[in-house]
mmCIF file of C-alpha atoms and ligand atoms in Angstrom:
data_model
loop_
_atom_site.group_PDB
_atom_site.id
_atom_site.type_symbol
_atom_site.label_atom_id
_atom_site.label_comp_id
_atom_site.label_asym_id
_atom_site.label_seq_id
_atom_site.Cartn_x
_atom_site.Cartn_y
_atom_site.Cartn_z
ATOM 1 C CA MET G 15 0.000 0.000 0.000
ATOM 2 C CA LYS G 16 1.137 3.526 -0.794
ATOM 3 C CA THR G 17 1.935 5.415 2.411
ATOM 4 C CA VAL G 18 2.135 9.165 2.920
ATOM 5 C CA TYR G 19 3.431 10.443 6.253
ATOM 6 C CA MET G 20 2.156 13.905 7.135
ATOM 7 C CA ASP G 21 2.384 13.747 10.920
ATOM 8 C CA ASN G 22 5.867 15.175 11.420
ATOM 9 C CA ASN G 23 4.852 17.360 14.370
ATOM 10 C CA ALA G 24 4.145 14.098 16.225
ATOM 11 C CA THR G 25 7.479 12.571 15.285
ATOM 12 C CA THR G 26 9.875 12.456 12.355
ATOM 13 C CA ARG G 27 11.663 9.746 10.458
ATOM 14 C CA VAL G 28 15.238 9.297 11.692
ATOM 15 C CA ALA G 29 17.489 10.640 8.923
ATOM 16 C CA PRO G 30 19.692 7.952 7.300
ATOM 17 C CA GLU G 31 22.755 10.157 8.028
ATOM 18 C CA VAL G 32 21.775 10.109 11.708
ATOM 19 C CA VAL G 33 21.440 6.311 11.766
ATOM 20 C CA GLU G 34 24.868 6.079 10.162
ATOM 21 C CA ALA G 35 26.412 8.431 12.720
ATOM 22 C CA MET G 36 24.925 6.442 15.615
ATOM 23 C CA ASP G 37 25.854 2.978 14.364
ATOM 24 C CA PRO G 38 29.466 2.781 15.695
ATOM 25 C CA PHE G 39 28.192 3.682 19.172
ATOM 26 C CA PHE G 40 26.143 0.472 19.315
ATOM 27 C CA ARG G 41 29.034 -1.662 18.056
ATOM 28 C CA ASP G 42 32.524 -0.475 19.012
ATOM 29 C CA LEU G 43 32.272 2.797 20.916
ATOM 30 C CA TRP G 44 30.181 1.576 23.830
ATOM 31 C CA GLY G 45 32.241 2.936 26.731
ATOM 32 C CA ASN G 46 30.890 5.102 29.538
ATOM 33 C CA PRO G 47 31.952 8.708 28.832
ATOM 34 C CA SER G 48 32.601 9.255 32.557
ATOM 35 C CA SER G 49 35.194 6.437 32.727
ATOM 36 C CA MET G 50 38.818 7.472 33.166
ATOM 37 C CA HIS G 51 40.151 4.805 30.823
ATOM 38 C CA TYR G 52 40.563 4.645 27.067
ATOM 39 C CA PHE G 53 37.024 3.302 26.395
ATOM 40 C CA GLY G 54 35.514 6.282 28.194
ATOM 41 C CA GLY G 55 37.823 8.959 26.804
ATOM 42 C CA GLN G 56 37.203 7.862 23.235
ATOM 43 C CA VAL G 57 33.445 8.231 23.680
ATOM 44 C CA ALA G 58 33.615 11.464 25.707
ATOM 45 C CA ARG G 59 35.227 13.221 22.744
ATOM 46 C CA HIS G 60 32.222 12.414 20.551
ATOM 47 C CA LEU G 61 29.835 13.514 23.281
ATOM 48 C CA GLU G 62 31.492 16.933 23.394
ATOM 49 C CA LYS G 63 31.526 17.232 19.589
ATOM 50 C CA ALA G 64 27.754 16.560 19.584
ATOM 51 C CA ARG G 65 27.279 19.146 22.343
ATOM 52 C CA ALA G 66 29.073 21.722 20.195
ATOM 53 C CA ASP G 67 26.906 20.868 17.141
ATOM 54 C CA VAL G 68 23.704 21.143 19.193
ATOM 55 C CA ALA G 69 24.832 24.450 20.718
ATOM 56 C CA ALA G 70 25.724 25.854 17.276
ATOM 57 C CA LEU G 71 22.192 25.292 15.959
ATOM 58 C CA ILE G 72 20.715 27.644 18.587
ATOM 59 C CA GLY G 73 23.640 30.069 18.977
ATOM 60 C CA ALA G 74 24.536 28.799 22.460
ATOM 61 C CA ASP G 75 27.804 27.971 24.176
ATOM 62 C CA PRO G 76 28.350 24.179 24.487
ATOM 63 C CA ALA G 77 28.617 24.575 28.290
ATOM 64 C CA GLU G 78 25.015 25.821 28.304
ATOM 65 C CA ILE G 79 23.642 22.572 26.819
ATOM 66 C CA ILE G 80 22.261 19.784 29.028
ATOM 67 C CA PHE G 81 21.190 16.499 27.455
ATOM 68 C CA THR G 82 17.911 15.051 28.780
ATOM 69 C CA SER G 83 15.658 12.180 27.711
ATOM 70 C CA CYS G 84 13.001 14.258 25.899
ATOM 71 C CA GLY G 85 11.284 17.622 25.596
ATOM 72 C CA THR G 86 8.877 16.678 28.381
ATOM 73 C CA GLU G 87 11.755 16.084 30.800
ATOM 74 C CA SER G 88 13.387 19.402 29.876
ATOM 75 C CA ASN G 89 10.109 21.269 30.489
ATOM 76 C CA ASN G 90 9.455 19.492 33.796
ATOM 77 C CA ALA G 91 12.994 20.157 35.025
ATOM 78 C CA VAL G 92 12.684 23.884 34.326
ATOM 79 C CA ILE G 93 9.172 24.385 35.708
ATOM 80 C CA SER G 94 9.554 22.416 38.935
ATOM 81 C CA GLY G 95 13.020 23.913 39.426
ATOM 82 C CA ALA G 96 11.780 27.490 38.947
ATOM 83 C CA ALA G 97 8.996 26.978 41.487
ATOM 84 C CA GLU G 98 11.538 25.741 44.022
ATOM 85 C CA ILE G 99 14.146 28.427 43.333
ATOM 86 C CA LEU G 100 11.720 31.365 43.254
ATOM 87 C CA GLY G 101 9.706 30.074 46.212
ATOM 88 C CA ARG G 102 6.046 30.103 47.225
ATOM 89 C CA GLY G 103 5.467 33.795 46.590
ATOM 90 C CA ALA G 104 6.432 33.578 42.924
ATOM 91 C CA ARG G 105 3.983 33.748 40.043
ATOM 92 C CA ILE G 106 4.224 31.267 37.179
ATOM 93 C CA ILE G 107 2.939 32.601 33.856
ATOM 94 C CA THR G 108 2.170 30.430 30.857
ATOM 95 C CA THR G 109 -0.366 30.384 27.999
ATOM 96 C CA ARG G 110 -3.536 28.399 27.487
ATOM 97 C CA VAL G 111 -2.229 26.822 24.267
ATOM 98 C CA GLU G 112 0.940 25.160 25.594
ATOM 99 C CA HIS G 113 1.665 21.471 25.086
ATOM 100 C CA GLN G 114 0.658 19.182 27.974
ATOM 101 C CA ALA G 115 4.379 18.861 28.764
ATOM 102 C CA VAL G 116 4.133 22.460 30.052
ATOM 103 C CA LEU G 117 0.488 22.656 31.124
ATOM 104 C CA GLY G 118 0.804 19.414 33.148
ATOM 105 C CA PRO G 119 3.630 20.604 35.448
ATOM 106 C CA CYS G 120 2.158 24.145 35.701
ATOM 107 C CA ARG G 121 -1.270 22.818 36.708
ATOM 108 C CA HIS G 122 0.364 20.471 39.190
ATOM 109 C CA LEU G 123 2.019 23.489 40.813
ATOM 110 C CA LYS G 124 -1.344 25.246 40.898
ATOM 111 C CA GLN G 125 -2.828 22.278 42.744
ATOM 112 C CA LEU G 126 0.020 22.582 45.236
ATOM 113 C CA GLY G 127 -1.076 26.175 45.886
ATOM 114 C CA HIS G 128 1.263 28.140 43.594
ATOM 115 C CA ASP G 129 0.075 31.266 41.796
ATOM 116 C CA VAL G 130 -0.215 30.140 38.163
ATOM 117 C CA VAL G 131 -1.614 32.427 35.448
ATOM 118 C CA GLU G 132 -2.545 31.150 31.978
ATOM 119 C CA ILE G 133 -2.607 33.911 29.358
ATOM 120 C CA GLY G 134 -5.286 33.686 26.659
ATOM 121 C CA VAL G 135 -4.780 33.904 22.887
ATOM 122 C CA ASP G 136 -6.583 35.615 19.993
ATOM 123 C CA ALA G 137 -8.415 33.976 17.089
ATOM 124 C CA VAL G 138 -5.168 33.000 15.302
ATOM 125 C CA GLY G 139 -3.514 31.731 18.473
ATOM 126 C CA GLN G 140 -1.271 34.716 19.318
ATOM 127 C CA PRO G 141 -0.930 35.476 23.028
ATOM 128 C CA ASN G 142 -2.541 38.525 24.591
ATOM 129 C CA ILE G 143 0.498 40.740 25.265
ATOM 130 C CA ALA G 144 -1.494 43.240 27.375
ATOM 131 C CA ASP G 145 -2.516 40.378 29.709
ATOM 132 C CA LEU G 146 1.105 39.242 29.854
ATOM 133 C CA ARG G 147 2.234 42.727 30.891
ATOM 134 C CA LYS G 148 -0.478 42.826 33.556
ATOM 135 C CA ALA G 149 0.477 39.419 34.934
ATOM 136 C CA LEU G 150 4.134 40.510 35.065
ATOM 137 C CA GLN G 151 3.296 43.263 37.548
ATOM 138 C CA HIS G 152 3.644 40.618 40.246
ATOM 139 C CA GLN G 153 7.252 39.679 41.044
ATOM 140 C CA PRO G 154 9.146 37.365 41.404
ATOM 141 C CA CYS G 155 7.886 35.733 38.320
ATOM 142 C CA PHE G 156 8.664 32.867 35.953
ATOM 143 C CA VAL G 157 7.378 32.807 32.361
ATOM 144 C CA THR G 158 7.161 29.655 30.243
ATOM 145 C CA CYS G 159 5.876 30.173 26.748
ATOM 146 C CA MET G 160 6.063 28.035 23.599
ATOM 147 C CA TRP G 161 8.009 29.242 20.571
ATOM 148 C CA ALA G 162 5.717 27.514 18.052
ATOM 149 C CA ASN G 163 2.440 25.706 18.532
ATOM 150 C CA ASN G 164 2.407 21.998 17.755
ATOM 151 C CA GLU G 165 -1.242 21.926 16.607
ATOM 152 C CA THR G 166 -1.612 25.057 14.475
ATOM 153 C CA GLY G 167 2.022 25.981 13.777
ATOM 154 C CA THR G 168 1.409 29.538 15.057
ATOM 155 C CA VAL G 169 4.784 31.101 15.910
ATOM 156 C CA PHE G 170 4.846 33.365 18.961
ATOM 157 C CA PRO G 171 6.883 36.615 18.856
ATOM 158 C CA MET G 172 9.355 35.008 21.260
ATOM 159 C CA ALA G 173 11.961 37.775 21.154
ATOM 160 C CA GLU G 174 9.322 40.379 22.060
ATOM 161 C CA ILE G 175 7.816 38.190 24.809
ATOM 162 C CA ALA G 176 11.251 37.468 26.282
ATOM 163 C CA GLU G 177 12.225 41.161 26.210
ATOM 164 C CA ILE G 178 8.992 42.240 27.915
ATOM 165 C CA ALA G 179 9.309 39.528 30.570
ATOM 166 C CA LYS G 180 13.021 40.097 31.188
ATOM 167 C CA SER G 181 12.596 43.839 31.550
ATOM 168 C CA ALA G 182 9.892 43.180 34.162
ATOM 169 C CA GLY G 183 12.450 41.059 36.050
ATOM 170 C CA ALA G 184 11.101 37.588 35.197
ATOM 171 C CA VAL G 185 12.994 34.369 34.516
ATOM 172 C CA VAL G 186 12.005 33.171 31.026
ATOM 173 C CA HIS G 187 11.784 29.693 29.519
ATOM 174 C CA THR G 188 10.571 28.662 26.083
ATOM 175 C CA ASP G 189 9.371 25.289 24.887
ATOM 176 C CA ALA G 190 10.962 25.362 21.435
ATOM 177 C CA VAL G 191 10.279 21.692 20.646
ATOM 178 C CA GLN G 192 8.407 22.527 17.419
ATOM 179 C CA ALA G 193 10.623 25.451 16.426
ATOM 180 C CA VAL G 194 14.187 24.109 16.528
ATOM 181 C CA GLY G 195 15.153 22.674 13.151
ATOM 182 C CA LYS G 196 12.218 24.373 11.394
ATOM 183 C CA LEU G 197 12.955 28.038 12.131
ATOM 184 C CA PRO G 198 16.094 30.001 12.939
ATOM 185 C CA VAL G 199 16.326 29.870 16.755
ATOM 186 C CA ASP G 200 19.133 31.962 18.205
ATOM 187 C CA VAL G 201 19.495 32.562 21.932
ATOM 188 C CA ARG G 202 21.852 35.484 21.199
ATOM 189 C CA LYS G 203 18.908 37.346 19.624
ATOM 190 C CA THR G 204 16.130 36.081 21.886
ATOM 191 C CA PRO G 205 16.895 36.732 25.547
ATOM 192 C CA VAL G 206 15.351 33.591 27.068
ATOM 193 C CA ASP G 207 17.073 32.112 30.112
ATOM 194 C CA MET G 208 16.161 28.532 29.274
ATOM 195 C CA LEU G 209 14.965 26.644 26.212
ATOM 196 C CA SER G 210 13.775 23.053 25.645
ATOM 197 C CA PHE G 211 13.815 20.950 22.520
ATOM 198 C CA SER G 212 13.568 17.350 21.452
ATOM 199 C CA GLY G 213 15.496 15.117 19.047
ATOM 200 C CA HIS G 214 12.613 13.228 17.503
ATOM 201 C CA LYS G 215 11.067 16.364 15.991
ATOM 202 C CA LEU G 216 14.162 17.018 13.848
ATOM 203 C CA HIS G 217 15.035 13.605 12.439
ATOM 204 C CA ALA G 218 16.975 12.271 15.458
ATOM 205 C CA PRO G 219 15.568 9.353 17.490
ATOM 206 C CA LYS G 220 12.935 9.458 20.234
ATOM 207 C CA GLY G 221 14.394 9.487 23.744
ATOM 208 C CA ILE G 222 16.810 12.395 23.525
ATOM 209 C CA GLY G 223 16.100 15.973 24.551
ATOM 210 C CA VAL G 224 17.960 19.200 25.219
ATOM 211 C CA LEU G 225 17.767 21.863 27.830
ATOM 212 C CA TYR G 226 19.620 25.109 27.210
ATOM 213 C CA VAL G 227 20.388 27.039 30.407
ATOM 214 C CA ARG G 228 21.955 30.451 29.878
ATOM 215 C CA ARG G 229 25.189 30.936 31.807
ATOM 216 C CA GLY G 230 24.458 32.470 35.214
ATOM 217 C CA THR G 231 20.817 31.277 35.376
ATOM 218 C CA LYS G 232 19.922 29.564 38.639
ATOM 219 C CA PHE G 233 19.008 25.955 37.920
ATOM 220 C CA ARG G 234 17.899 23.059 40.101
ATOM 221 C CA PRO G 235 18.327 19.604 38.520
ATOM 222 C CA LEU G 236 15.351 17.265 38.267
ATOM 223 C CA LEU G 237 17.441 14.099 38.412
ATOM 224 C CA LEU G 238 19.891 13.907 41.289
ATOM 225 C CA GLY G 239 22.646 11.396 41.845
ATOM 226 C CA GLY G 240 25.606 11.289 39.478
ATOM 227 C CA HIS G 241 27.827 14.163 38.437
ATOM 228 C CA GLN G 242 27.002 13.870 34.727
ATOM 229 C CA GLU G 243 26.255 17.017 32.706
ATOM 230 C CA HIS G 244 28.214 18.996 35.295
ATOM 231 C CA GLY G 245 25.812 17.909 38.021
ATOM 232 C CA ARG G 246 22.786 19.310 36.173
ATOM 233 C CA ARG G 247 21.279 16.003 35.032
ATOM 234 C CA ALA G 248 22.332 12.797 36.716
ATOM 235 C CA GLY G 249 22.327 9.534 34.768
ATOM 236 C CA THR G 250 24.767 7.974 32.320
ATOM 237 C CA GLU G 251 24.503 9.832 29.020
ATOM 238 C CA ASN G 252 22.678 8.191 26.110
ATOM 239 C CA VAL G 253 25.732 8.478 23.896
ATOM 240 C CA PRO G 254 24.425 6.974 20.613
ATOM 241 C CA TYR G 255 21.353 9.202 20.673
ATOM 242 C CA ILE G 256 23.350 12.268 21.648
ATOM 243 C CA VAL G 257 25.694 11.649 18.715
ATOM 244 C CA GLY G 258 22.638 11.175 16.471
ATOM 245 C CA LEU G 259 21.157 14.436 17.707
ATOM 246 C CA GLY G 260 24.430 16.239 17.048
ATOM 247 C CA ARG G 261 24.356 14.993 13.462
ATOM 248 C CA ALA G 262 20.656 15.928 13.089
ATOM 249 C CA CYS G 263 21.432 19.465 14.309
ATOM 250 C CA GLU G 264 24.331 19.750 11.887
ATOM 251 C CA LEU G 265 22.044 18.699 8.999
ATOM 252 C CA ALA G 266 19.269 21.065 10.102
ATOM 253 C CA GLY G 267 21.638 24.002 10.420
ATOM 254 C CA ARG G 268 23.150 23.430 7.008
ATOM 255 C CA SER G 269 19.969 23.017 4.989
ATOM 256 C CA MET G 270 17.304 24.823 7.012
ATOM 257 C CA SER G 271 16.576 27.828 4.865
ATOM 258 C CA ALA G 272 16.424 26.013 1.475
ATOM 259 C CA GLU G 273 14.639 23.042 2.968
ATOM 260 C CA GLN G 274 12.039 25.053 4.826
ATOM 261 C CA SER G 275 11.156 27.192 1.843
ATOM 262 C CA GLU G 276 10.581 24.023 -0.201
ATOM 263 C CA VAL G 277 8.530 22.492 2.647
ATOM 264 C CA GLY G 278 6.565 25.773 2.865
ATOM 265 C CA ARG G 279 5.806 25.645 -0.880
ATOM 266 C CA LEU G 280 4.491 22.091 -0.557
ATOM 267 C CA ARG G 281 2.395 23.006 2.492
ATOM 268 C CA ASP G 282 0.889 25.943 0.577
ATOM 269 C CA ARG G 283 0.172 23.677 -2.394
ATOM 270 C CA LEU G 284 -1.617 21.251 -0.075
ATOM 271 C CA GLU G 285 -3.591 23.983 1.676
ATOM 272 C CA SER G 286 -4.638 25.861 -1.456
ATOM 273 C CA GLY G 287 -5.461 22.585 -3.214
ATOM 274 C CA LEU G 288 -7.780 21.534 -0.393
ATOM 275 C CA LEU G 289 -9.380 24.975 -0.078
ATOM 276 C CA ALA G 290 -10.060 24.991 -3.835
ATOM 277 C CA LYS G 291 -11.581 21.506 -3.818
ATOM 278 C CA CYS G 292 -13.537 21.927 -0.554
ATOM 279 C CA PRO G 293 -14.563 25.590 -0.792
ATOM 280 C CA LYS G 294 -17.553 25.382 1.552
ATOM 281 C CA GLY G 295 -17.273 24.990 5.319
ATOM 282 C CA THR G 296 -13.449 24.745 5.310
ATOM 283 C CA MET G 297 -11.121 26.980 7.298
ATOM 284 C CA VAL G 298 -7.453 27.182 8.190
ATOM 285 C CA ASN G 299 -6.683 27.444 11.912
ATOM 286 C CA GLY G 300 -3.689 29.445 13.147
ATOM 287 C CA ASP G 301 -1.727 32.490 12.098
ATOM 288 C CA ARG G 302 -1.140 32.202 8.363
ATOM 289 C CA ASP G 303 1.370 35.088 8.462
ATOM 290 C CA ARG G 304 3.471 33.730 11.340
ATOM 291 C CA ARG G 305 3.402 29.967 11.096
ATOM 292 C CA LEU G 306 5.733 26.977 10.949
ATOM 293 C CA PRO G 307 6.419 26.320 7.260
ATOM 294 C CA ASN G 308 5.563 22.621 7.547
ATOM 295 C CA THR G 309 2.170 22.850 9.292
ATOM 296 C CA THR G 310 -1.420 23.404 8.250
ATOM 297 C CA ASN G 311 -4.389 22.820 10.522
ATOM 298 C CA MET G 312 -7.656 22.737 8.590
ATOM 299 C CA SER G 313 -11.226 22.400 9.802
ATOM 300 C CA PHE G 314 -14.053 20.811 7.849
ATOM 301 C CA ARG G 315 -17.360 21.927 9.319
ATOM 302 C CA TYR G 316 -19.906 19.401 10.627
ATOM 303 C CA ILE G 317 -17.731 16.322 10.305
ATOM 304 C CA GLU G 318 -15.465 14.630 12.805
ATOM 305 C CA GLY G 319 -11.708 14.902 12.440
ATOM 306 C CA GLU G 320 -11.277 11.378 13.767
ATOM 307 C CA ALA G 321 -13.563 10.015 11.037
ATOM 308 C CA ILE G 322 -11.480 11.777 8.382
ATOM 309 C CA LEU G 323 -8.293 10.361 9.922
ATOM 310 C CA TYR G 324 -9.698 6.881 9.952
ATOM 311 C CA HIS G 325 -10.557 7.018 6.240
ATOM 312 C CA LEU G 326 -7.206 8.661 5.420
ATOM 313 C CA SER G 327 -5.413 5.910 7.273
ATOM 314 C CA ASP G 328 -7.204 3.320 5.098
ATOM 315 C CA LEU G 329 -5.625 5.050 2.097
ATOM 316 C CA GLY G 330 -2.175 5.028 3.711
ATOM 317 C CA ILE G 331 -2.238 8.722 4.654
ATOM 318 C CA ALA G 332 -1.054 9.597 8.183
ATOM 319 C CA ALA G 333 -2.107 12.949 9.698
ATOM 320 C CA SER G 334 -3.574 13.894 13.063
ATOM 321 C CA SER G 335 -6.716 15.465 14.438
ATOM 322 C CA GLY G 336 -7.318 18.180 16.990
ATOM 323 C CA SER G 337 -10.081 16.248 18.671
ATOM 324 C CA ALA G 338 -9.721 13.194 20.829
ATOM 325 C CA CYS G 339 -12.334 10.592 21.517
ATOM 326 C CA THR G 340 -12.681 10.313 25.271
ATOM 327 C CA SER G 341 -15.456 8.160 26.714
ATOM 328 C CA GLY G 342 -17.475 8.254 23.528
ATOM 329 C CA SER G 343 -17.670 12.025 23.128
ATOM 330 C CA LEU G 344 -15.357 14.075 20.945
ATOM 331 C CA GLU G 345 -13.262 16.379 23.076
ATOM 332 C CA VAL G 346 -12.139 19.470 21.210
ATOM 333 C CA SER G 347 -8.469 20.485 21.298
ATOM 334 C CA HIS G 348 -7.650 22.940 24.121
ATOM 335 C CA VAL G 349 -5.713 25.013 21.567
ATOM 336 C CA LEU G 350 -8.636 25.489 19.171
ATOM 337 C CA ARG G 351 -10.951 26.088 22.155
ATOM 338 C CA ALA G 352 -8.655 28.824 23.482
ATOM 339 C CA MET G 353 -8.686 30.428 20.000
ATOM 340 C CA GLY G 354 -12.486 30.449 20.055
ATOM 341 C CA VAL G 355 -12.862 28.159 17.007
ATOM 342 C CA PRO G 356 -16.575 27.200 16.901
ATOM 343 C CA ALA G 357 -17.201 23.583 17.983
ATOM 344 C CA GLU G 358 -18.638 22.524 14.594
ATOM 345 C CA PHE G 359 -15.302 23.510 13.009
ATOM 346 C CA ALA G 360 -12.993 22.478 15.861
ATOM 347 C CA GLN G 361 -14.338 18.911 15.890
ATOM 348 C CA GLY G 362 -13.500 18.524 12.220
ATOM 349 C CA SER G 363 -9.906 19.671 12.402
ATOM 350 C CA ILE G 364 -6.983 17.890 10.795
ATOM 351 C CA ARG G 365 -3.305 18.754 11.122
ATOM 352 C CA PHE G 366 -1.004 17.950 8.223
ATOM 353 C CA SER G 367 2.670 18.370 9.085
ATOM 354 C CA LEU G 368 5.273 17.900 6.370
ATOM 355 C CA SER G 369 9.026 17.319 6.387
ATOM 356 C CA ARG G 370 12.083 17.396 4.141
ATOM 357 C CA TYR G 371 11.017 13.941 2.911
ATOM 358 C CA THR G 372 7.542 15.026 1.716
ATOM 359 C CA THR G 373 7.180 15.005 -2.063
ATOM 360 C CA ARG G 374 4.952 16.889 -4.497
ATOM 361 C CA GLU G 375 3.390 13.593 -5.590
ATOM 362 C CA GLU G 376 2.422 12.885 -1.985
ATOM 363 C CA VAL G 377 0.850 16.318 -1.622
ATOM 364 C CA ASP G 378 -1.145 15.808 -4.834
ATOM 365 C CA TYR G 379 -2.303 12.392 -3.621
ATOM 366 C CA VAL G 380 -3.620 13.950 -0.391
ATOM 367 C CA VAL G 381 -5.292 16.799 -2.321
ATOM 368 C CA GLU G 382 -7.014 14.170 -4.461
ATOM 369 C CA LYS G 383 -8.185 11.943 -1.586
ATOM 370 C CA VAL G 384 -9.230 14.312 1.208
ATOM 371 C CA PRO G 385 -12.109 15.985 -0.708
ATOM 372 C CA VAL G 386 -13.584 12.566 -1.564
ATOM 373 C CA ILE G 387 -13.604 11.633 2.128
ATOM 374 C CA VAL G 388 -14.925 15.024 3.229
ATOM 375 C CA ASN G 389 -17.779 14.896 0.701
ATOM 376 C CA ARG G 390 -18.669 11.351 1.704
ATOM 377 C CA LEU G 391 -18.753 12.227 5.419
ATOM 378 C CA ARG G 392 -20.665 15.444 4.768
ATOM 379 C CA ALA G 393 -23.307 13.487 2.875
ATOM 380 C CA LEU G 394 -23.846 11.468 6.077
ATOM 381 C CA SER G 395 -23.816 14.438 8.464
ATOM 382 C CA PRO G 396 -27.237 15.372 9.873
ATOM 383 C CA PHE G 397 -26.083 19.008 10.302
ATOM 384 C CA VAL G 398 -25.207 19.766 6.673
ATOM 385 C CA THR G 399 -27.869 21.678 4.739
ATOM 386 C CA ASP G 400 -27.990 22.610 1.054
ATOM 387 C CA GLY G 401 -26.386 25.959 1.901
ATOM 388 C CA ASP G 402 -23.275 24.204 3.292
HETATM 389 N N1 PLP D 502 6.397 20.493 23.577
HETATM 390 C C1 PLP D 502 5.823 20.512 22.360
HETATM 391 C C2 PLP D 502 5.419 21.839 21.781
HETATM 392 C C3 PLP D 502 5.612 19.339 21.661
HETATM 393 O O1 PLP D 502 5.041 19.372 20.446
HETATM 394 C C4 PLP D 502 6.010 18.108 22.243
HETATM 395 C C5 PLP D 502 5.772 16.830 21.559
HETATM 396 O O2 PLP D 502 4.866 16.701 20.759
HETATM 397 C C6 PLP D 502 6.629 18.136 23.503
HETATM 398 C C7 PLP D 502 6.802 19.342 24.145
HETATM 399 C C8 PLP D 502 7.098 16.883 24.172
HETATM 400 O O3 PLP D 502 8.308 16.441 23.617
HETATM 401 P P1 PLP D 502 8.804 14.933 23.840
HETATM 402 O O4 PLP D 502 7.918 14.077 22.994
HETATM 403 O O5 PLP D 502 10.213 14.918 23.411
HETATM 404 O O6 PLP D 502 8.643 14.646 25.287
#
């Protein structure tokens, strides 16, 4: 069966160059980088080379990079650490459209009695800056805010947010899991104190993450025990995956601008193709002017996103939906809800996320198949009238 993978915001294919770079570390170079002997020293060199390649992609110093197991771990380390460092009186500010890897730890702190404020967003998913300024009037304060949204692709003005928050005296973290590798991310231009990202969103394997901590920022480790990562993350380093991530960052840095403009062209071809073939009751969710080049989130009114996905999957097409079936009822995505997308649109939302491996033929196949499915489901929907 023909397969078309358009769910790259969920995870990406591991690049063949990355597999190749990792291979020797499963066979010959299996030493522990902390060991004093030859086996360790040989591996430690590669670990530090990968650290330098990762740092270079985001304009950081290698000493500011901590390897973790995933984006979720990086976010949890920062958020629980900030609450402890800043103490009970501190305010934690986030947005209503964050990934659960941020909302989960923030809401846990709220349950423990911390002052947690979730800033709302407008109709295209941009945060309300006036509300942010108001929330920042309370100090001390910690701000955690995503760089790019995983569901809609909306890109936040992170430099502006960081400048506003820093000048109010806050400590600032960004969840850049969807941004790194897809957009230029440079901590020299964006004054965040901490930044998280994850290997499996940029063609490295699952199970490797990064936490950038700007020099001088107070940091409390999540994992205690060993002295690895200069005492900032205990646990023997996952050397093969770290080496793979280093290679993935090198590839992303080298080809980002050409690759992303090609990916953007294919995404636009997909989006305009679908809008032309399904002109009624179709909308694009998110900020079309400030958006990840690989992402489109489209809503088809009066039908269920999960039903579309199911039929797409039968045709070998992998995408994802903004609604989740929980106990028999369709729960609308918290992101689309926060943007005020009407329920009859939000329930029929589909996210297509492309990558460097997506081809024009694949896009045309999806543009051919989706309208057939949408029309078939609409014909069955009790809500559709002749005017729709
Ligand atoms: N943050 C965002 C914005 C994400 O999209 C994801 C994963 O989808 C995560 C955090 C979690 O990353 P990981 O899967 O590496 O834990």
